[in-house]
mmCIF file of C-alpha atoms and ligand atoms in Angstrom:
data_model
loop_
_atom_site.group_PDB
_atom_site.id
_atom_site.type_symbol
_atom_site.label_atom_id
_atom_site.label_comp_id
_atom_site.label_asym_id
_atom_site.label_seq_id
_atom_site.Cartn_x
_atom_site.Cartn_y
_atom_site.Cartn_z
ATOM 1 C CA UNK A 186 41.617 173.412 -34.405
ATOM 2 C CA UNK A 187 44.945 175.087 -35.224
ATOM 3 C CA UNK A 188 45.423 175.826 -38.942
ATOM 4 C CA UNK A 189 48.338 177.360 -40.865
ATOM 5 C CA UNK A 190 47.815 180.679 -42.678
ATOM 6 C CA UNK A 191 46.342 180.484 -46.185
ATOM 7 C CA UNK A 192 49.315 181.589 -48.310
ATOM 8 C CA UNK A 193 51.786 179.551 -46.286
ATOM 9 C CA UNK A 194 49.578 176.523 -46.888
ATOM 10 C CA UNK A 195 49.128 177.220 -50.602
ATOM 11 C CA UNK A 196 52.816 177.773 -51.309
ATOM 12 C CA UNK A 197 53.847 174.662 -49.411
ATOM 13 C CA UNK A 198 51.654 172.378 -51.523
ATOM 14 C CA UNK A 199 53.095 169.171 -52.883
ATOM 15 C CA UNK A 200 51.266 165.929 -53.415
ATOM 16 C CA UNK A 201 51.812 163.442 -50.606
ATOM 17 C CA UNK A 202 51.783 159.757 -51.533
ATOM 18 C CA UNK A 203 53.200 158.152 -48.370
ATOM 19 C CA UNK A 204 51.316 158.292 -45.089
ATOM 20 C CA UNK A 205 51.771 157.313 -41.460
ATOM 21 C CA UNK A 206 49.312 154.881 -39.861
ATOM 22 C CA UNK A 207 47.752 157.700 -37.811
ATOM 23 C CA UNK A 208 43.997 158.068 -38.255
ATOM 24 C CA UNK A 209 42.427 161.454 -38.942
ATOM 25 C CA UNK A 210 40.148 162.462 -36.043
ATOM 26 C CA UNK A 211 36.461 162.477 -36.910
ATOM 27 C CA UNK A 212 35.974 166.188 -36.190
ATOM 28 C CA UNK A 213 38.761 167.020 -38.662
ATOM 29 C CA UNK A 214 37.161 164.922 -41.411
ATOM 30 C CA UNK A 215 33.882 166.731 -40.772
ATOM 31 C CA UNK A 216 35.646 170.091 -40.961
ATOM 32 C CA UNK A 217 37.251 169.130 -44.276
ATOM 33 C CA UNK A 218 33.903 168.296 -45.859
ATOM 34 C CA UNK A 219 32.477 171.496 -44.422
ATOM 35 C CA UNK A 220 35.384 173.371 -46.070
ATOM 36 C CA UNK A 221 34.464 171.790 -49.412
ATOM 37 C CA UNK A 222 30.852 172.806 -48.981
ATOM 38 C CA UNK A 223 31.850 176.366 -48.131
ATOM 39 C CA UNK A 224 33.334 176.850 -51.618
ATOM 40 C CA UNK A 225 31.615 178.879 -54.314
ATOM 41 C CA UNK A 226 29.102 176.874 -56.317
ATOM 42 C CA UNK A 227 27.552 177.720 -59.692
ATOM 43 C CA UNK A 228 24.061 179.169 -59.095
ATOM 44 C CA UNK A 229 24.090 177.559 -55.659
ATOM 45 C CA UNK A 230 23.427 174.232 -57.422
ATOM 46 C CA UNK A 231 25.656 172.405 -54.896
ATOM 47 C CA UNK A 232 26.103 169.575 -57.355
ATOM 48 C CA UNK A 233 28.965 167.789 -55.585
ATOM 49 C CA UNK A 234 28.804 164.603 -53.546
ATOM 50 C CA UNK A 235 31.660 163.047 -51.649
ATOM 51 C CA UNK A 236 31.911 159.341 -50.965
ATOM 52 C CA UNK A 237 34.081 158.629 -47.951
ATOM 53 C CA UNK A 238 35.303 155.123 -48.639
ATOM 54 C CA UNK A 239 35.883 153.401 -45.313
ATOM 55 C CA UNK A 240 35.298 149.742 -46.229
ATOM 56 C CA UNK A 241 38.666 148.184 -47.080
ATOM 57 C CA UNK A 242 37.193 145.750 -49.599
ATOM 58 C CA UNK A 243 35.838 148.701 -51.603
ATOM 59 C CA UNK A 244 39.146 150.529 -51.266
ATOM 60 C CA UNK A 245 40.947 147.462 -52.605
ATOM 61 C CA UNK A 246 38.722 147.556 -55.666
ATOM 62 C CA UNK A 247 39.385 151.266 -56.202
ATOM 63 C CA UNK A 248 43.100 150.658 -55.768
ATOM 64 C CA UNK A 249 42.928 148.050 -58.496
ATOM 65 C CA UNK A 250 40.859 150.318 -60.748
ATOM 66 C CA UNK A 251 43.269 153.235 -60.362
ATOM 67 C CA UNK A 252 46.531 151.307 -60.060
ATOM 68 C CA UNK A 253 47.466 153.625 -57.177
ATOM 69 C CA UNK A 254 48.706 151.761 -54.094
ATOM 70 C CA UNK A 255 48.161 154.736 -51.790
ATOM 71 C CA UNK A 256 44.365 154.352 -52.136
ATOM 72 C CA UNK A 257 44.553 151.641 -49.470
ATOM 73 C CA UNK A 258 47.537 153.103 -47.598
ATOM 74 C CA UNK A 259 46.035 156.485 -46.668
ATOM 75 C CA UNK A 260 43.951 157.248 -43.580
ATOM 76 C CA UNK A 261 41.008 158.564 -45.607
ATOM 77 C CA UNK A 262 40.002 158.041 -49.201
ATOM 78 C CA UNK A 263 37.405 160.419 -50.621
ATOM 79 C CA UNK A 264 35.779 160.305 -54.035
ATOM 80 C CA UNK A 265 34.414 163.561 -55.414
ATOM 81 C CA UNK A 266 31.453 163.240 -57.731
ATOM 82 C CA UNK A 267 29.570 165.692 -59.896
ATOM 83 C CA UNK A 268 26.101 164.735 -58.779
ATOM 84 C CA UNK A 269 22.857 165.958 -60.302
ATOM 85 C CA UNK A 270 20.735 163.073 -59.015
ATOM 86 C CA UNK A 271 19.089 165.259 -56.349
ATOM 87 C CA UNK A 272 18.308 167.898 -58.961
ATOM 88 C CA UNK A 273 16.701 165.293 -61.238
ATOM 89 C CA UNK A 274 14.645 163.834 -58.389
ATOM 90 C CA UNK A 275 13.363 167.270 -57.418
ATOM 91 C CA UNK A 276 12.776 168.387 -61.008
ATOM 92 C CA UNK A 277 12.299 165.470 -63.414
ATOM 93 C CA UNK A 278 12.215 167.796 -66.439
ATOM 94 C CA UNK A 279 15.693 169.214 -65.605
ATOM 95 C CA UNK A 280 17.800 169.275 -68.805
ATOM 96 C CA UNK A 281 20.919 167.629 -67.479
ATOM 97 C CA UNK A 282 22.253 166.266 -70.745
ATOM 98 C CA UNK A 283 23.695 169.551 -72.035
ATOM 99 C CA UNK A 284 27.503 169.694 -72.183
ATOM 100 C CA UNK A 285 27.361 172.882 -70.089
ATOM 101 C CA UNK A 286 25.808 170.959 -67.177
ATOM 102 C CA UNK A 287 28.755 168.568 -67.111
ATOM 103 C CA UNK A 288 31.117 171.543 -67.222
ATOM 104 C CA UNK A 289 29.289 173.093 -64.262
ATOM 105 C CA UNK A 290 29.612 169.791 -62.428
ATOM 106 C CA UNK A 291 33.326 169.411 -63.219
ATOM 107 C CA UNK A 292 34.195 172.983 -62.268
ATOM 108 C CA UNK A 293 32.219 172.868 -59.006
ATOM 109 C CA UNK A 294 33.693 169.483 -58.093
ATOM 110 C CA UNK A 295 37.252 170.743 -58.646
ATOM 111 C CA UNK A 296 36.629 173.833 -56.543
ATOM 112 C CA UNK A 297 35.035 171.794 -53.739
ATOM 113 C CA UNK A 298 37.850 169.243 -53.727
ATOM 114 C CA UNK A 299 40.600 171.859 -53.712
ATOM 115 C CA UNK A 300 39.006 173.517 -50.678
ATOM 116 C CA UNK A 301 39.142 170.131 -48.941
ATOM 117 C CA UNK A 302 42.805 169.584 -49.847
ATOM 118 C CA UNK A 303 43.862 173.069 -48.793
ATOM 119 C CA UNK A 304 41.980 172.791 -45.514
ATOM 120 C CA UNK A 305 43.644 169.415 -44.937
ATOM 121 C CA UNK A 306 47.104 170.808 -45.685
ATOM 122 C CA UNK A 307 46.477 173.762 -43.386
ATOM 123 C CA UNK A 308 45.821 171.247 -40.597
ATOM 124 C CA UNK A 309 49.101 169.379 -41.146
ATOM 125 C CA UNK A 310 47.673 166.632 -43.343
ATOM 126 C CA UNK A 311 48.867 165.754 -46.822
ATOM 127 C CA UNK A 312 47.113 164.338 -49.820
ATOM 128 C CA UNK A 313 46.988 163.579 -53.490
ATOM 129 C CA UNK A 314 44.242 163.574 -56.080
ATOM 130 C CA UNK A 315 43.474 160.306 -57.834
ATOM 131 C CA UNK A 316 42.285 161.108 -61.336
ATOM 132 C CA UNK A 317 43.291 157.570 -62.305
ATOM 133 C CA UNK A 318 39.876 156.430 -61.058
ATOM 134 C CA UNK A 319 38.683 157.616 -64.460
ATOM 135 C CA UNK A 320 40.844 154.953 -66.152
ATOM 136 C CA UNK A 321 37.906 152.630 -65.482
ATOM 137 C CA UNK A 322 35.255 155.160 -64.539
ATOM 138 C CA UNK A 323 32.252 152.855 -64.991
ATOM 139 C CA UNK A 324 33.826 150.274 -62.654
ATOM 140 C CA UNK A 325 34.527 152.991 -60.070
ATOM 141 C CA UNK A 326 30.909 154.175 -60.298
ATOM 142 C CA UNK A 327 29.671 150.604 -59.836
ATOM 143 C CA UNK A 328 31.861 150.050 -56.746
ATOM 144 C CA UNK A 329 30.392 153.220 -55.215
ATOM 145 C CA UNK A 330 26.825 152.426 -56.296
ATOM 146 C CA UNK A 331 26.475 155.777 -58.022
ATOM 147 C CA UNK A 332 23.028 156.575 -59.409
ATOM 148 C CA UNK A 333 22.167 158.128 -62.776
ATOM 149 C CA UNK A 334 23.298 161.763 -63.171
ATOM 150 C CA UNK A 335 26.258 161.170 -60.866
ATOM 151 C CA UNK A 336 29.869 160.726 -62.083
ATOM 152 C CA UNK A 337 33.067 160.148 -60.047
ATOM 153 C CA UNK A 338 35.599 162.771 -61.141
ATOM 154 C CA UNK A 339 38.515 162.178 -58.798
ATOM 155 C CA UNK A 340 39.568 160.499 -55.620
ATOM 156 C CA UNK A 341 41.708 162.020 -52.876
ATOM 157 C CA UNK A 342 44.067 160.204 -50.515
ATOM 158 C CA UNK A 343 44.506 162.013 -47.205
ATOM 159 C CA UNK A 344 46.603 161.303 -44.145
ATOM 160 C CA UNK A 345 49.527 162.431 -42.042
ATOM 161 C CA UNK A 346 52.609 162.722 -44.303
ATOM 162 C CA UNK A 347 55.380 160.145 -44.092
ATOM 163 C CA UNK A 348 57.471 161.955 -46.709
ATOM 164 C CA UNK A 349 58.659 165.495 -47.303
ATOM 165 C CA UNK A 350 58.994 165.906 -51.072
ATOM 166 C CA UNK A 351 60.397 168.964 -52.844
ATOM 167 C CA UNK A 352 57.964 171.489 -54.266
ATOM 168 C CA UNK A 353 57.419 170.816 -57.977
ATOM 169 C CA UNK A 354 58.456 173.918 -59.942
ATOM 170 C CA UNK A 355 55.684 175.657 -61.866
ATOM 171 C CA UNK A 356 55.805 177.530 -65.169
ATOM 172 C CA UNK A 357 57.014 181.148 -64.966
ATOM 173 C CA UNK A 358 54.161 183.564 -64.427
ATOM 174 C CA UNK A 359 54.516 185.204 -67.858
ATOM 175 C CA UNK A 360 53.574 181.874 -69.481
ATOM 176 C CA UNK A 361 50.304 181.593 -67.580
ATOM 177 C CA UNK A 362 49.165 185.178 -66.947
ATOM 178 C CA UNK A 363 48.749 187.638 -69.812
ATOM 179 C CA UNK A 364 47.814 191.286 -69.828
ATOM 180 C CA UNK A 365 44.643 192.036 -71.775
ATOM 181 C CA UNK A 366 45.126 189.464 -74.508
ATOM 182 C CA UNK A 367 46.606 186.009 -74.927
ATOM 183 C CA UNK A 368 50.282 185.913 -75.924
ATOM 184 C CA UNK A 369 52.230 183.389 -78.021
ATOM 185 C CA UNK A 370 54.448 180.916 -76.212
ATOM 186 C CA UNK A 371 57.656 182.523 -74.906
ATOM 187 C CA UNK A 372 60.094 179.787 -75.919
ATOM 188 C CA UNK A 373 63.018 181.287 -74.004
ATOM 189 C CA UNK A 374 61.052 181.418 -70.769
ATOM 190 C CA UNK A 375 60.000 177.815 -71.340
ATOM 191 C CA UNK A 376 63.591 176.760 -71.891
ATOM 192 C CA UNK A 377 64.614 178.338 -68.588
ATOM 193 C CA UNK A 378 61.738 176.584 -66.822
ATOM 194 C CA UNK A 379 62.764 173.279 -68.370
ATOM 195 C CA UNK A 380 66.265 173.633 -66.904
ATOM 196 C CA UNK A 381 64.755 174.068 -63.447
ATOM 197 C CA UNK A 382 62.266 171.231 -63.973
ATOM 198 C CA UNK A 383 64.932 168.874 -65.340
ATOM 199 C CA UNK A 384 67.037 169.452 -62.213
ATOM 200 C CA UNK A 385 63.990 168.791 -60.018
ATOM 201 C CA UNK A 386 63.319 165.467 -61.778
ATOM 202 C CA UNK A 387 67.019 164.550 -61.760
ATOM 203 C CA UNK A 388 66.996 164.852 -57.961
ATOM 204 C CA UNK A 389 63.623 163.134 -57.607
ATOM 205 C CA UNK A 390 63.739 160.256 -60.113
ATOM 206 C CA UNK A 391 67.287 160.373 -61.473
ATOM 207 C CA UNK A 392 66.104 161.419 -64.918
ATOM 208 C CA UNK A 393 66.041 164.879 -66.516
ATOM 209 C CA UNK A 394 62.441 165.220 -67.659
ATOM 210 C CA UNK A 395 61.118 168.415 -69.217
ATOM 211 C CA UNK A 396 57.597 169.862 -69.398
ATOM 212 C CA UNK A 397 56.988 168.506 -72.907
ATOM 213 C CA UNK A 398 57.449 164.988 -71.502
ATOM 214 C CA UNK A 399 54.351 165.462 -69.360
ATOM 215 C CA UNK A 400 52.382 166.647 -72.394
ATOM 216 C CA UNK A 401 53.657 163.720 -74.415
ATOM 217 C CA UNK A 402 52.873 161.156 -71.748
ATOM 218 C CA UNK A 403 49.337 162.413 -71.217
ATOM 219 C CA UNK A 404 48.039 163.861 -74.455
ATOM 220 C CA UNK A 405 49.835 162.015 -77.252
ATOM 221 C CA UNK A 406 47.215 159.239 -77.421
ATOM 222 C CA UNK A 407 43.440 158.894 -77.106
ATOM 223 C CA UNK A 408 42.668 160.496 -73.745
ATOM 224 C CA UNK A 409 40.348 158.166 -71.808
ATOM 225 C CA UNK A 410 38.097 157.729 -74.839
ATOM 226 C CA UNK A 411 35.492 155.835 -72.783
ATOM 227 C CA UNK A 412 34.543 158.927 -70.742
ATOM 228 C CA UNK A 413 31.963 160.314 -73.171
ATOM 229 C CA UNK A 414 30.009 157.060 -73.391
ATOM 230 C CA UNK A 415 30.038 156.721 -69.596
ATOM 231 C CA UNK A 416 28.732 160.258 -69.064
ATOM 232 C CA UNK A 417 26.000 159.537 -71.614
ATOM 233 C CA UNK A 418 25.123 156.306 -69.847
ATOM 234 C CA UNK A 419 24.678 158.387 -66.680
ATOM 235 C CA UNK A 420 22.255 160.712 -68.512
ATOM 236 C CA UNK A 421 24.785 163.500 -69.162
ATOM 237 C CA UNK A 422 26.709 165.002 -72.102
ATOM 238 C CA UNK A 423 24.323 164.087 -74.915
ATOM 239 C CA UNK A 424 24.069 167.490 -76.582
HETATM 240 C C1 FMN W 173 42.706 166.221 -61.024
HETATM 241 C C2 FMN W 173 44.025 165.615 -60.637
HETATM 242 C C3 FMN W 173 44.209 164.251 -60.734
HETATM 243 C C4 FMN W 173 45.400 163.671 -60.318
HETATM 244 N N1 FMN W 173 45.527 162.311 -60.358
HETATM 245 C C5 FMN W 173 46.632 161.733 -59.857
HETATM 246 C C6 FMN W 173 46.717 160.317 -59.803
HETATM 247 O O1 FMN W 173 45.822 159.581 -60.228
HETATM 248 N N2 FMN W 173 47.822 159.768 -59.238
HETATM 249 C C7 FMN W 173 48.833 160.540 -58.744
HETATM 250 O O2 FMN W 173 49.812 159.975 -58.230
HETATM 251 N N3 FMN W 173 48.779 161.889 -58.797
HETATM 252 C C8 FMN W 173 47.703 162.510 -59.329
HETATM 253 N N4 FMN W 173 47.610 163.873 -59.356
HETATM 254 C C9 FMN W 173 48.707 164.700 -58.795
HETATM 255 C C10 FMN W 173 49.519 165.410 -59.867
HETATM 256 O O3 FMN W 173 50.365 164.515 -60.515
HETATM 257 C C11 FMN W 173 50.316 166.535 -59.184
HETATM 258 O O4 FMN W 173 49.433 167.448 -58.582
HETATM 259 C C12 FMN W 173 51.219 167.278 -60.172
HETATM 260 O O5 FMN W 173 52.198 166.440 -60.704
HETATM 261 C C13 FMN W 173 51.894 168.457 -59.484
HETATM 262 O O6 FMN W 173 52.659 168.007 -58.375
HETATM 263 P P1 FMN W 173 52.394 168.550 -56.905
HETATM 264 O O7 FMN W 173 50.929 168.337 -56.583
HETATM 265 O O8 FMN W 173 53.274 167.737 -56.022
HETATM 266 O O9 FMN W 173 52.742 169.989 -56.906
HETATM 267 C C14 FMN W 173 46.452 164.490 -59.817
HETATM 268 C C15 FMN W 173 46.264 165.865 -59.751
HETATM 269 C C16 FMN W 173 45.071 166.426 -60.149
HETATM 270 C C17 FMN W 173 44.893 167.919 -60.042
#
């Protein structure tokens, strides 16, 4: 299997939302999951499960739940779950309802999934995360028959790219990396970034959006307020 070097892969990342019809060979899918499993994991808890959704009727349901058409248009659709059901079965007295346990699960799941995406990109595939599954997280869990102590955190569409989008500019490094102690927002640096970002969006969607628009769109309203109750229903996040 021929893969691109790590940094080349990392710095060429952009989400891919349009795919060719080409299937991903079985040995590559296996390698991708193996790459996820190779990631660091808190205390070796290995609390991540992946559901590879092959059945098109289930994919249709997840497409409806997420509102993302590419869920049915990609070669592979994976759902990454924080999954403590094995731990509970092996140790019924395990205290899984602490907030920290859900944090462990979320962090490990993100790390696992990113290993999968990077491995995929290094092999010439493209993909995009589907956090929108959490718009109706209980419905997504029901479609996937998830047991107690298991929550679906994000999906991932994977396939061979049928588009070649521009890289999305990131914040300047001095806004995200501080020496010794946190620093107040450097407004001038942000303004410069916004000029670059506005030009990127102008070319991509014909509209000059700035970084604050993303904050506004996402955080200026109740943020998936049903999540807490769902986690609690699954036996998590009670204290
Ligand atoms: C956890 C997570 C969830 C995401 N969910 C979605 C999603 O539901 N739909 C979508 O089109 N993109 C989704 N994205 C992709 C982001 O919009 C994208 O990564 C971001 O805008 C940066 O663009 P880039 O990946 O092309 O660099 C998600 C990304 C992450 C990390």
